[in-house]
Structure formats: C-alpha cells, structure tokens
mmCIF file of C-alpha atoms in Angstrom:
data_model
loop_
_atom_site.group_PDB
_atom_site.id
_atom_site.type_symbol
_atom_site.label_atom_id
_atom_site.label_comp_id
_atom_site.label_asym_id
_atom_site.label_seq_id
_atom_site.Cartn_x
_atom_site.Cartn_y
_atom_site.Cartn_z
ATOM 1 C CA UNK A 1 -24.736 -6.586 -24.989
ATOM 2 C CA UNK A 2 -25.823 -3.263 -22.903
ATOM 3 C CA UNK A 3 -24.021 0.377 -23.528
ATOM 4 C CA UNK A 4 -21.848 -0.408 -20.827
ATOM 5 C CA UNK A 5 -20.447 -4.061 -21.257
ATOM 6 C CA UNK A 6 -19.817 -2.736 -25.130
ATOM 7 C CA UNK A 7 -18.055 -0.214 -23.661
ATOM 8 C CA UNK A 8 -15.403 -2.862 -21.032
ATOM 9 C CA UNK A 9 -15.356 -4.840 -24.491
ATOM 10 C CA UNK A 10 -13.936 -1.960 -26.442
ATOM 11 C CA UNK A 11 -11.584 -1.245 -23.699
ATOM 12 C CA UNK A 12 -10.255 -4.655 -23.360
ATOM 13 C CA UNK A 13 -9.570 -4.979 -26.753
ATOM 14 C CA UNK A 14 -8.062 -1.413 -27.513
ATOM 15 C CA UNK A 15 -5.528 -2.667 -24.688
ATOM 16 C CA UNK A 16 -4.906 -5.443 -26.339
ATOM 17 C CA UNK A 17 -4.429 -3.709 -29.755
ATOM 18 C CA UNK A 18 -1.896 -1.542 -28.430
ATOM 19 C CA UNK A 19 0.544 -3.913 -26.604
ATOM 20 C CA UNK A 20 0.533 -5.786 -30.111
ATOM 21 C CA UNK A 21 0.726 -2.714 -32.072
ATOM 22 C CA UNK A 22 2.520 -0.209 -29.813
ATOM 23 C CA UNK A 23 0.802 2.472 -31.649
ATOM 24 C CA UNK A 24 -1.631 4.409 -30.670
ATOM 25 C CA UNK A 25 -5.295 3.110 -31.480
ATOM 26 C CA UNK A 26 -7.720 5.215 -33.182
ATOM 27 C CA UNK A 27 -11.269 4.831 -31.729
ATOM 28 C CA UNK A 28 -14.093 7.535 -30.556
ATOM 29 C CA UNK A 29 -14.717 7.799 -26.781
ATOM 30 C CA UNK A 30 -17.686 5.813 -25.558
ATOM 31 C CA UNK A 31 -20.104 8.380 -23.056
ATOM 32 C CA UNK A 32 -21.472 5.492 -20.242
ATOM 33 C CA UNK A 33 -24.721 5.167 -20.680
ATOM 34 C CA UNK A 34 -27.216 6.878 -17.929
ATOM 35 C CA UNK A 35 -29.264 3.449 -17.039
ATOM 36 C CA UNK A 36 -25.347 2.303 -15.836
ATOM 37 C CA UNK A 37 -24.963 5.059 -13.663
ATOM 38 C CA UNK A 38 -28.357 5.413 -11.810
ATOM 39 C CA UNK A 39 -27.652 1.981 -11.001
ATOM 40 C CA UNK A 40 -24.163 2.314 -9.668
ATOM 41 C CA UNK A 41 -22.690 -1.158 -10.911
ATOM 42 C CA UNK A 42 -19.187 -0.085 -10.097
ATOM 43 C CA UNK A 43 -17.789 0.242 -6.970
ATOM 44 C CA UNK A 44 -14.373 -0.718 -7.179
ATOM 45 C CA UNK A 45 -12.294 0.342 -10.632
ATOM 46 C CA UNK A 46 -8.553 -0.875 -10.923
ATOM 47 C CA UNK A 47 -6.639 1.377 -13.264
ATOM 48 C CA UNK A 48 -3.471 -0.861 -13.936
ATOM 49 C CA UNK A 49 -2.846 -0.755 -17.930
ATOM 50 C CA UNK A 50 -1.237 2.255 -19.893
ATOM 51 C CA UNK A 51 -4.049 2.555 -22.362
ATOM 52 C CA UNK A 52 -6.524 4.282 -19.652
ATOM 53 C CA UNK A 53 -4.094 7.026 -19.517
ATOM 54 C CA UNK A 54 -3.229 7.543 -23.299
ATOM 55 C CA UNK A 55 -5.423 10.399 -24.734
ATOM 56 C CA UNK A 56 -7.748 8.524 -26.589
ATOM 57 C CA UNK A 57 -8.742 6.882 -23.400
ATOM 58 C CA UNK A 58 -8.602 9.092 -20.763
ATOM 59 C CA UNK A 59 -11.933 11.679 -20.872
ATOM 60 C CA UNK A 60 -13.620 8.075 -20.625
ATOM 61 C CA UNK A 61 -11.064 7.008 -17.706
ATOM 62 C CA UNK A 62 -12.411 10.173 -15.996
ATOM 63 C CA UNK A 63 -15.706 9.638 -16.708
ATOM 64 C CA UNK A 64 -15.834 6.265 -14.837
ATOM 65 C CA UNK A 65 -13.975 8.255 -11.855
ATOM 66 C CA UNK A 66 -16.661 10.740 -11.530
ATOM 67 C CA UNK A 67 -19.846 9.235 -12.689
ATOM 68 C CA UNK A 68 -19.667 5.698 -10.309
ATOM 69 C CA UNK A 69 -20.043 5.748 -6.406
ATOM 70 C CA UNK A 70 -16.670 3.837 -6.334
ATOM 71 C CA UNK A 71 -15.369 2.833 -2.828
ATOM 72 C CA UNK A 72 -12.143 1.355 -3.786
ATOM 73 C CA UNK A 73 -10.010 2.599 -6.750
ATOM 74 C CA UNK A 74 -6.039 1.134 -7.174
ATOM 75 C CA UNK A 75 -4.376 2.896 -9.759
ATOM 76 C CA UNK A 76 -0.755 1.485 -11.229
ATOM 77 C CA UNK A 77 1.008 4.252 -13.007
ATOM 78 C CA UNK A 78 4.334 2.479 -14.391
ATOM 79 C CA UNK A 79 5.390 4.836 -17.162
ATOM 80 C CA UNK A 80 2.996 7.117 -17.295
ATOM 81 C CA UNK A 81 3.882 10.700 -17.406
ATOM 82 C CA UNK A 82 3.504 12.629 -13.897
ATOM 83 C CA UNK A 83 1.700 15.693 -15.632
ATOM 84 C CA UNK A 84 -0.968 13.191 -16.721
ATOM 85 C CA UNK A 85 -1.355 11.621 -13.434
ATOM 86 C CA UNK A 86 -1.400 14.860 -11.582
ATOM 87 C CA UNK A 87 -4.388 16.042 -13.930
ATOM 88 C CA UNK A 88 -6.038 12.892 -13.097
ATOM 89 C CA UNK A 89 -6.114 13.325 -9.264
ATOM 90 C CA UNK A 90 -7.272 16.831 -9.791
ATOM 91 C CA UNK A 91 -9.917 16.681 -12.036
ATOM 92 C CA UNK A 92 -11.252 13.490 -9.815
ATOM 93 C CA UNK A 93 -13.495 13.756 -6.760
ATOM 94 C CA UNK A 94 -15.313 10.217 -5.550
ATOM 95 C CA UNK A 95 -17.389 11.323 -2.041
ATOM 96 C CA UNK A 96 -17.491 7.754 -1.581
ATOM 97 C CA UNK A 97 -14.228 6.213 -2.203
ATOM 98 C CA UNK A 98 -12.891 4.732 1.225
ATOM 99 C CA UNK A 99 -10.001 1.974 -0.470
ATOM 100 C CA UNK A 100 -6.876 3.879 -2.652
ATOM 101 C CA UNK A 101 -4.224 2.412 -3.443
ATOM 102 C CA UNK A 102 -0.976 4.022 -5.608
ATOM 103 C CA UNK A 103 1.604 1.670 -6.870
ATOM 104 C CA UNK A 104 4.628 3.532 -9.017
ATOM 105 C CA UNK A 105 2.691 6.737 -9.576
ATOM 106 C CA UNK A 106 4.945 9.371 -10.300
ATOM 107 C CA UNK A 107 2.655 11.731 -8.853
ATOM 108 C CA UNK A 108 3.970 15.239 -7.251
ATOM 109 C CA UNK A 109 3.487 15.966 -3.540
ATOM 110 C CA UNK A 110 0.993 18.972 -4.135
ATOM 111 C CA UNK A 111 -1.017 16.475 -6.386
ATOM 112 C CA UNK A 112 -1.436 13.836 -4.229
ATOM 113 C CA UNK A 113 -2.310 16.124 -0.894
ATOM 114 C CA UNK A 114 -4.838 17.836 -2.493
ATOM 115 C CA UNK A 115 -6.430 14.645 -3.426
ATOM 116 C CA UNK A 116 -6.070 12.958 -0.146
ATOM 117 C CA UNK A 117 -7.337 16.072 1.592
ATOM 118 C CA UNK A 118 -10.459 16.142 -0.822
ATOM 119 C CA UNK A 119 -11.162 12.777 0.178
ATOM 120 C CA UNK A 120 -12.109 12.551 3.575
ATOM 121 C CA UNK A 121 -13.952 9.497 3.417
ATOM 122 C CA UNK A 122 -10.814 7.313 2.958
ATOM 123 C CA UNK A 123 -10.577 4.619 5.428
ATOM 124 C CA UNK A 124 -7.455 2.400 4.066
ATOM 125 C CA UNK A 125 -4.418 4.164 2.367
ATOM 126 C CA UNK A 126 -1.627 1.880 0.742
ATOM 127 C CA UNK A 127 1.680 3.043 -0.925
ATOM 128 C CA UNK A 128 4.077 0.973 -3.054
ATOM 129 C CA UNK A 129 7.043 2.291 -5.036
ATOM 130 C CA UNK A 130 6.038 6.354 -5.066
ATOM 131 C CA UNK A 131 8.447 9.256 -5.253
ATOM 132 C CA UNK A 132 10.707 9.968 -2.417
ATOM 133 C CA UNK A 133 9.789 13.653 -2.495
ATOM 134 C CA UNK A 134 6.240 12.799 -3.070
ATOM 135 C CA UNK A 135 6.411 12.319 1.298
ATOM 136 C CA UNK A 136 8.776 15.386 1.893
ATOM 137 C CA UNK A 137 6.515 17.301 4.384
ATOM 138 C CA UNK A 138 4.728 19.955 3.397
ATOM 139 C CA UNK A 139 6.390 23.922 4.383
ATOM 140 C CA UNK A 140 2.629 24.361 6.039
ATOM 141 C CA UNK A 141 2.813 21.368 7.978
ATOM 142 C CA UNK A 142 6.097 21.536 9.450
ATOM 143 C CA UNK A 143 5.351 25.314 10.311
ATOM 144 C CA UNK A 144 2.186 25.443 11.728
ATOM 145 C CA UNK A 145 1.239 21.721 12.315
ATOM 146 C CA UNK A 146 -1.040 18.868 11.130
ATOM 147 C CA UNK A 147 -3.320 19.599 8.386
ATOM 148 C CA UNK A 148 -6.686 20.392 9.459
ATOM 149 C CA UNK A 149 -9.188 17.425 9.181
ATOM 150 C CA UNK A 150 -6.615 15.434 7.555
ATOM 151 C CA UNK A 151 -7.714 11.483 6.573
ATOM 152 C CA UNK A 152 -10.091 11.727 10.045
ATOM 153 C CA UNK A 153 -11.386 7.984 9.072
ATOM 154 C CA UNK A 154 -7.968 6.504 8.138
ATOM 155 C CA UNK A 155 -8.078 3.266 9.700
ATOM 156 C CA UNK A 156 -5.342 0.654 7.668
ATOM 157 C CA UNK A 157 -2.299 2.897 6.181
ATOM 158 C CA UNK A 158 0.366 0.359 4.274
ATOM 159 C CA UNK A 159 3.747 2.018 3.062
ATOM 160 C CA UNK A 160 7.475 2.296 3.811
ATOM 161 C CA UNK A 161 8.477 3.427 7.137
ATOM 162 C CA UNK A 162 9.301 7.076 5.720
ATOM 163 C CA UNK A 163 5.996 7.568 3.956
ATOM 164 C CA UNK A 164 3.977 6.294 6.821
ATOM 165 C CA UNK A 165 5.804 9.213 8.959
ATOM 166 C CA UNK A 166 4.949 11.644 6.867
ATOM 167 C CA UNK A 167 1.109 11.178 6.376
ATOM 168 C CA UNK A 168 1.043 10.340 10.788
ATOM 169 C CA UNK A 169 2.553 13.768 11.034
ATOM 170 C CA UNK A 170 -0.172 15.339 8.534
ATOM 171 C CA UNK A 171 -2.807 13.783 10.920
ATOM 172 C CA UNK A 172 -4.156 16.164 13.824
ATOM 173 C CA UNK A 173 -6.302 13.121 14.925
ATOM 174 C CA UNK A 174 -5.546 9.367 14.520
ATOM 175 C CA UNK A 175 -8.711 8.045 16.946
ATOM 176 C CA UNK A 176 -9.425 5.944 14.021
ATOM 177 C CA UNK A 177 -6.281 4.502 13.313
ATOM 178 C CA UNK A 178 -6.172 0.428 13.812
ATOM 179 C CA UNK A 179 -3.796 -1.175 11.160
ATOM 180 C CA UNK A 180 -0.158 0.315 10.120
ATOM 181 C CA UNK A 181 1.939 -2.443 7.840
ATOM 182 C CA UNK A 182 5.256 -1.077 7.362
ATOM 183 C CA UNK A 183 6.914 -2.113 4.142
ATOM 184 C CA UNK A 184 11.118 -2.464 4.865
ATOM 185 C CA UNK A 185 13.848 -5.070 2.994
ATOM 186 C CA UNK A 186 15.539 -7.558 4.876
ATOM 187 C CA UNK A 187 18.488 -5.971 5.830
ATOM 188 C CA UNK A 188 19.744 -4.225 8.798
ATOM 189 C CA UNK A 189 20.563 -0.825 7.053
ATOM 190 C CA UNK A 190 16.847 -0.573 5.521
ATOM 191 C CA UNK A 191 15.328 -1.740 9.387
ATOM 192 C CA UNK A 192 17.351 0.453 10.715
ATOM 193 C CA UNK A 193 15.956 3.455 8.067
ATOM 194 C CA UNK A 194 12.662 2.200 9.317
ATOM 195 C CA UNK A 195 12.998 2.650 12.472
ATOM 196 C CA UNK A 196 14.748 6.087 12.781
ATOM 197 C CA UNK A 197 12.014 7.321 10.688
ATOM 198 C CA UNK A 198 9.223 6.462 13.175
ATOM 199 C CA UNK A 199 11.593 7.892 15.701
ATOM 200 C CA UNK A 200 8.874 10.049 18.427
ATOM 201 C CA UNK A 201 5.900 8.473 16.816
ATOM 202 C CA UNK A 202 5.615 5.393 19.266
ATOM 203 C CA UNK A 203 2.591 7.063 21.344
ATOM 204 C CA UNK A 204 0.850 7.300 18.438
ATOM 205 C CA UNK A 205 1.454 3.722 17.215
ATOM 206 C CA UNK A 206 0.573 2.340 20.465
ATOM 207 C CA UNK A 207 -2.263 -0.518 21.025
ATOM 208 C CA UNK A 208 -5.262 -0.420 20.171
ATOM 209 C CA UNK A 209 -2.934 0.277 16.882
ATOM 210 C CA UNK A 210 -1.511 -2.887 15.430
ATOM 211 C CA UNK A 211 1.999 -2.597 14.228
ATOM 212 C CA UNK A 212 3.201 -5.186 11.567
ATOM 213 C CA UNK A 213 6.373 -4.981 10.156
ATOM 214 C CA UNK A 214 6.517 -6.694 6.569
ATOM 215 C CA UNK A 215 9.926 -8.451 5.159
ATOM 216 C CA UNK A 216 10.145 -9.758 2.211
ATOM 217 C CA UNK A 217 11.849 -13.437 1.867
ATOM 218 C CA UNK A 218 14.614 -13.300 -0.939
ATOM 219 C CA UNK A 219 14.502 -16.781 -1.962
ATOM 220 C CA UNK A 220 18.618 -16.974 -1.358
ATOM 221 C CA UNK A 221 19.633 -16.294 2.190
ATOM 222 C CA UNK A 222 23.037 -14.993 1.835
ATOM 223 C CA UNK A 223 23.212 -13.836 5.706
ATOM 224 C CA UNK A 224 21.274 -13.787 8.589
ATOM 225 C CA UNK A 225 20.191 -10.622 9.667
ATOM 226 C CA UNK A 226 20.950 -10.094 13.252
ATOM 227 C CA UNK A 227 17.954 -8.330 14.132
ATOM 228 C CA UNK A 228 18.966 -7.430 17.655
ATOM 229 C CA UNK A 229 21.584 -4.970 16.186
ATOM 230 C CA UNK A 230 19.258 -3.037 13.779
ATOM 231 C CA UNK A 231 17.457 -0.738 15.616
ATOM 232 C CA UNK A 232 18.066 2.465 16.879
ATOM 233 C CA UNK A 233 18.928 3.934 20.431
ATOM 234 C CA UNK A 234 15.033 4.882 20.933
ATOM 235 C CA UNK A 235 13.283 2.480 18.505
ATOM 236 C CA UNK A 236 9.966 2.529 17.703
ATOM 237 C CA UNK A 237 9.879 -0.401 16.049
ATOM 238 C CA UNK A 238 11.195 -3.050 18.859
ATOM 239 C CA UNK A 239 8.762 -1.677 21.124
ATOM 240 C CA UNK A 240 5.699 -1.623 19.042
ATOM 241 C CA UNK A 241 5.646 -3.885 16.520
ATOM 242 C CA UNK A 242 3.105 -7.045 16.622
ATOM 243 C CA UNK A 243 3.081 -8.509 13.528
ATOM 244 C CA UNK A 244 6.048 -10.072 11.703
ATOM 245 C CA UNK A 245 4.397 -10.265 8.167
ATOM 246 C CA UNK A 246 7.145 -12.724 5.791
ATOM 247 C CA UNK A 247 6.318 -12.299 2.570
ATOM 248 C CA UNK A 248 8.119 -15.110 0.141
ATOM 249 C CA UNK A 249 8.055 -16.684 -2.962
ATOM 250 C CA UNK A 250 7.240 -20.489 -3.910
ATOM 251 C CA UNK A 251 10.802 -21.303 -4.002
ATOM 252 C CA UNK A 252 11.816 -19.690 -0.423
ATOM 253 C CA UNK A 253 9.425 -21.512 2.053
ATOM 254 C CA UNK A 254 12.595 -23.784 3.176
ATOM 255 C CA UNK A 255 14.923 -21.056 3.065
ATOM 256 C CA UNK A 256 11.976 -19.080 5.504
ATOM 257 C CA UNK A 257 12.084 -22.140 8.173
ATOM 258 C CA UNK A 258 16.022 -21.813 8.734
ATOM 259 C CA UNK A 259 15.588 -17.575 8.857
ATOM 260 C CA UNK A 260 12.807 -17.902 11.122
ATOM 261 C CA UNK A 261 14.378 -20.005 13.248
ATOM 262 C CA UNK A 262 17.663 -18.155 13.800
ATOM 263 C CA UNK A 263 16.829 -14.496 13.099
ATOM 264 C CA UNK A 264 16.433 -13.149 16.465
ATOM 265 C CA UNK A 265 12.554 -13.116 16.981
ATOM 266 C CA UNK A 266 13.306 -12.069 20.653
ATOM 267 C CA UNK A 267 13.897 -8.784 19.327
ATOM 268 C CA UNK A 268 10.656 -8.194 19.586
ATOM 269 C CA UNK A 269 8.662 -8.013 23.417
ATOM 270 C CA UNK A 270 5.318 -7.386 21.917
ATOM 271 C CA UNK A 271 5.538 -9.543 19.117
ATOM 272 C CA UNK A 272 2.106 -11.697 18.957
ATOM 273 C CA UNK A 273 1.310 -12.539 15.747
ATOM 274 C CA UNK A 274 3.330 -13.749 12.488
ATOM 275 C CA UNK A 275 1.541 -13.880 9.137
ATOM 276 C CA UNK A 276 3.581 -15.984 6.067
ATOM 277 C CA UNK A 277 2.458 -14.962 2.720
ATOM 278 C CA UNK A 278 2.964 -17.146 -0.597
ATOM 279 C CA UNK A 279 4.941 -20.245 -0.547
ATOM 280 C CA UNK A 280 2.688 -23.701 -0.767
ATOM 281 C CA UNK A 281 3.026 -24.759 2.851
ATOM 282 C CA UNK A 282 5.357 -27.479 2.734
ATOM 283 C CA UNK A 283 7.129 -26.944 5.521
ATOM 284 C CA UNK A 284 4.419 -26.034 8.191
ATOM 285 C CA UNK A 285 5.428 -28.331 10.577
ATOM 286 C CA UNK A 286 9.418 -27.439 10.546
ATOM 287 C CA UNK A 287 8.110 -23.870 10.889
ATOM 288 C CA UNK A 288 5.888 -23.993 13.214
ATOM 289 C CA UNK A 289 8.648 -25.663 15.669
ATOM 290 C CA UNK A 290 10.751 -22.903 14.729
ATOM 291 C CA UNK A 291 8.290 -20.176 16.018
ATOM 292 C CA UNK A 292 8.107 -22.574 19.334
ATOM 293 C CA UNK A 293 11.584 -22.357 20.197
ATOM 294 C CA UNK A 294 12.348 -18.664 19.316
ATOM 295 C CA UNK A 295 9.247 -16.722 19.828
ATOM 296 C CA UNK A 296 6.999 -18.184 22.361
ATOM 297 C CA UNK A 297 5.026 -15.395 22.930
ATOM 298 C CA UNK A 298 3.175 -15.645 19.792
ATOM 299 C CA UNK A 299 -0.321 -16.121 19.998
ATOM 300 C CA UNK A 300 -1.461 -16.880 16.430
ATOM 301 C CA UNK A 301 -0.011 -17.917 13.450
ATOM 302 C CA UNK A 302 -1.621 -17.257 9.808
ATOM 303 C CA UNK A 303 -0.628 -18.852 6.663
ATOM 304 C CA UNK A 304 -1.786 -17.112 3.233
ATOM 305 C CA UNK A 305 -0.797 -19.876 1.109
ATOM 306 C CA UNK A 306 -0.525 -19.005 -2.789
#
C-alpha cells in the first residue's frame, strides 16, 4: 500500500477506534508523502467525522487542506469547539477551491469572512444549520458598503433566506450569480421570515438568476399552508421565485400529492419549474395531475428519486 493510502487506512480506523472507545487514540501524525502531492490525487476532501478535528488529528487535517489543489471541500462541524474551527479556516488557504460547503459549524462571523474573502475563486457557497450571528452584517459593510471584490465568481449560493441576504449585501458585483436555493420550513411564519428578509433584493435576484424556494415535506400534514397569505406587502419571493424544490421523505410521497395539489401553487406568477427530492415515485401519475390542475405554467418537472 503507498504512503498515502496507509495514511486514509490509519485514519479510517483511528475513527473507528474512537466512536468504540470514546477516548482519545494515541497515534503519531502521518506527513503525506511528496510523490502524493506532485500528483494532486485529491480534489475534493469531506471533513464530516470528529476525529479530524481532535488534536491528534488535526496538523494532518491541515496538511491535506494546504498541500492538495482541492476544488471542493464540505466540512460538518457537529460538536466541535468554535475556537478549533475558527483556527482551521485561518490557518487554511486552497487558491483552487471553487465548492464549500458548512453544515453546523459553529464558526464566528470574523472567521468565516476572512475565509470567504481569501477565497476568491469560490463559485458555489452552501449553508446548513450555522450560527445566527455568524450572518449579522459586518459594522464595515453596513457603513461604507459591499466588501470590495467580495465572492466575484459566486455562481450557486444555497442557505436560509437570512443568510443568503447577508452574503448578497456583502457582494459589490453579482454578474456571476445564476443559482440561489433558499432553504425555509413549511409554514407560513418561517415563509413569511423568508421573504421579509429578501425584502429590496428582488433586482438583484432577477432572471438570468434562478430563484428556487426549497420546502421540506414533513411526512404528517397537519394543515395546509395557505401560501397566498404568507408573504409580505412587497415580497420578493412571489415575484421571483421559479423553482418549487419539495424535499420529502420515503414515507411522505402520498402525503406530497394531496399538498401539492391544494397548496396554492398560483401564488407564484413566475413559477416554471418544480423539482421533488426523495420519495420512490409511486405516485407520479397522481402528482403529475396535480401540477396540471394548479400550476399550469410549469414547464418542467424533475424527479430525484432516492
């Protein structure tokens, strides 16, 4: 086995050592070897287990995040401590990384700016589950303005309505901007936060922009959300939005052909597309009808089956 598939080995089972054990494991940190980086194997490094923080782990963590041309790096930080991950993004720099993605990172605000702003090459930008004051903006910005080249390649950004706000008003430019998926729940109150948080950004979420709006399915449909009565005064979101993206579990794909076909697709004039994600399919047909009668300006229809 080369330096560098002994060294995933070792990793793999440490991690495994330590969810048995709980205690920390006692190893020496593997260097990678040089032959592994001239070549440049890696190019996309998923840090979503507890042991590539922990200290025995984490100068080789590094390592990987500064010796590899990565392009996409997702990091999952569930439980670890926010002094650790802060250290991380600031003792990281990747010229070519143009994928991040931070789920539950209890990252500061100052942390993660600096990071984005040394990072310039980032194309596609996806939130999940950070730190509410993680997206408070910035004294500077609301002061004097957008950031100076700020994200000038962004192109997909995926987060919750509030977070997306805040990293559109750090933008000076957003020429490159195509994709924005914002996250919300299925209820009017969180919609409604949605929308009021976009509130004055609907010229800059205009076409060629595509707007989807993603809703997660609860598998029990307790009410019908009337979404006709969820938006605000000057919404953003009624006027902009082109994708419905449902996002359900195996056990909700019947419960998604009665909401589809009574939640109040009208509500939305430049609705064109509607993505379902999970489910097995079942009920295509029943859906499909559904979409007929209530939203027959659709132009396209795209099942991501599970």
């Amino acid at each position: 086995m080369n330096p560098e598939g002994r060294t995933w080995y070792l990793i793999s089972r440490l991690s495994k050592l330590a969810r048995r054990t709980r205690r920390p494991a006692q190893t020496r940190v593997l260097r990678l070897s040089i032959a592994a980086r001239d070549h440049g194997t890696l190019s996309t490094f998923r840090i979503h287990s507890e042991i590539l923080f922990a200290p025995h782990c984490r100068a080789w963590t590094l390592d990987v995040l500064n010796s590899f041309p990565l392009t996409t790096l997702s990091i999952s930080g569930r439980g670890v401590p926010t002094d650790v991950l802060d250290t991380l993004l600031s003792q990281t720099e990747i010229p070519t990384l143009s994928d991040l993605s931070l789920v539950k990172c209890e990252i500061t605000r100052s942390g993660l700016h600096r990071f984005l702003a040394r990072h310039p090459s980032i194309t596609s930008l996806h939130f999940d589950d950070l730190p509410e004051s993680v997206f408070v903006p910035d004294v500077s910005v609301l002061l004097w303005g957008p950031l100076p080249d700020f994200l000038p390649r962004l192109a997909t950004l995926s987060a919750a309505a509030p977070k997306v706000a805040c990293i559109l008003h750090a933008m000076p430019h957003t020429a490159a901007l195509r994709t924005v998926r914002v996250h919300s729940a299925m209820d009017k109150f969180d919609i409604l936060i949605a929308d009021i948080s976009l509130i004055g950004f609907a010229p800059r979420l205009a076409p060629p922009i595509a707007l989807s709006l993603v809703l997660p399915v609860p598998d029990v449909l307790r009410s019908i959300p009337d979404l006709d009565r969820a938006f605000s005064t000057n919404s953003t979101l009624q006027t902009t939005v082109s994708t419905l993206e449902f996002v359900f579990g195996d056990s909700a794909a019947r419960a998604l052909a009665t909401y589809v076909a009574l939640a109040r697709l009208a509500a939305f004039p430049m609705l064109r597309t509607i993505e379902l994600v999970g489910g097995d399919g079942a009920d295509t047909a029943r859906i499909l009808a559904a979409f007929q009668a209530r939203a027959p300006g659709v132009e396209r229809v795209v099942w991501r089956t599970t």
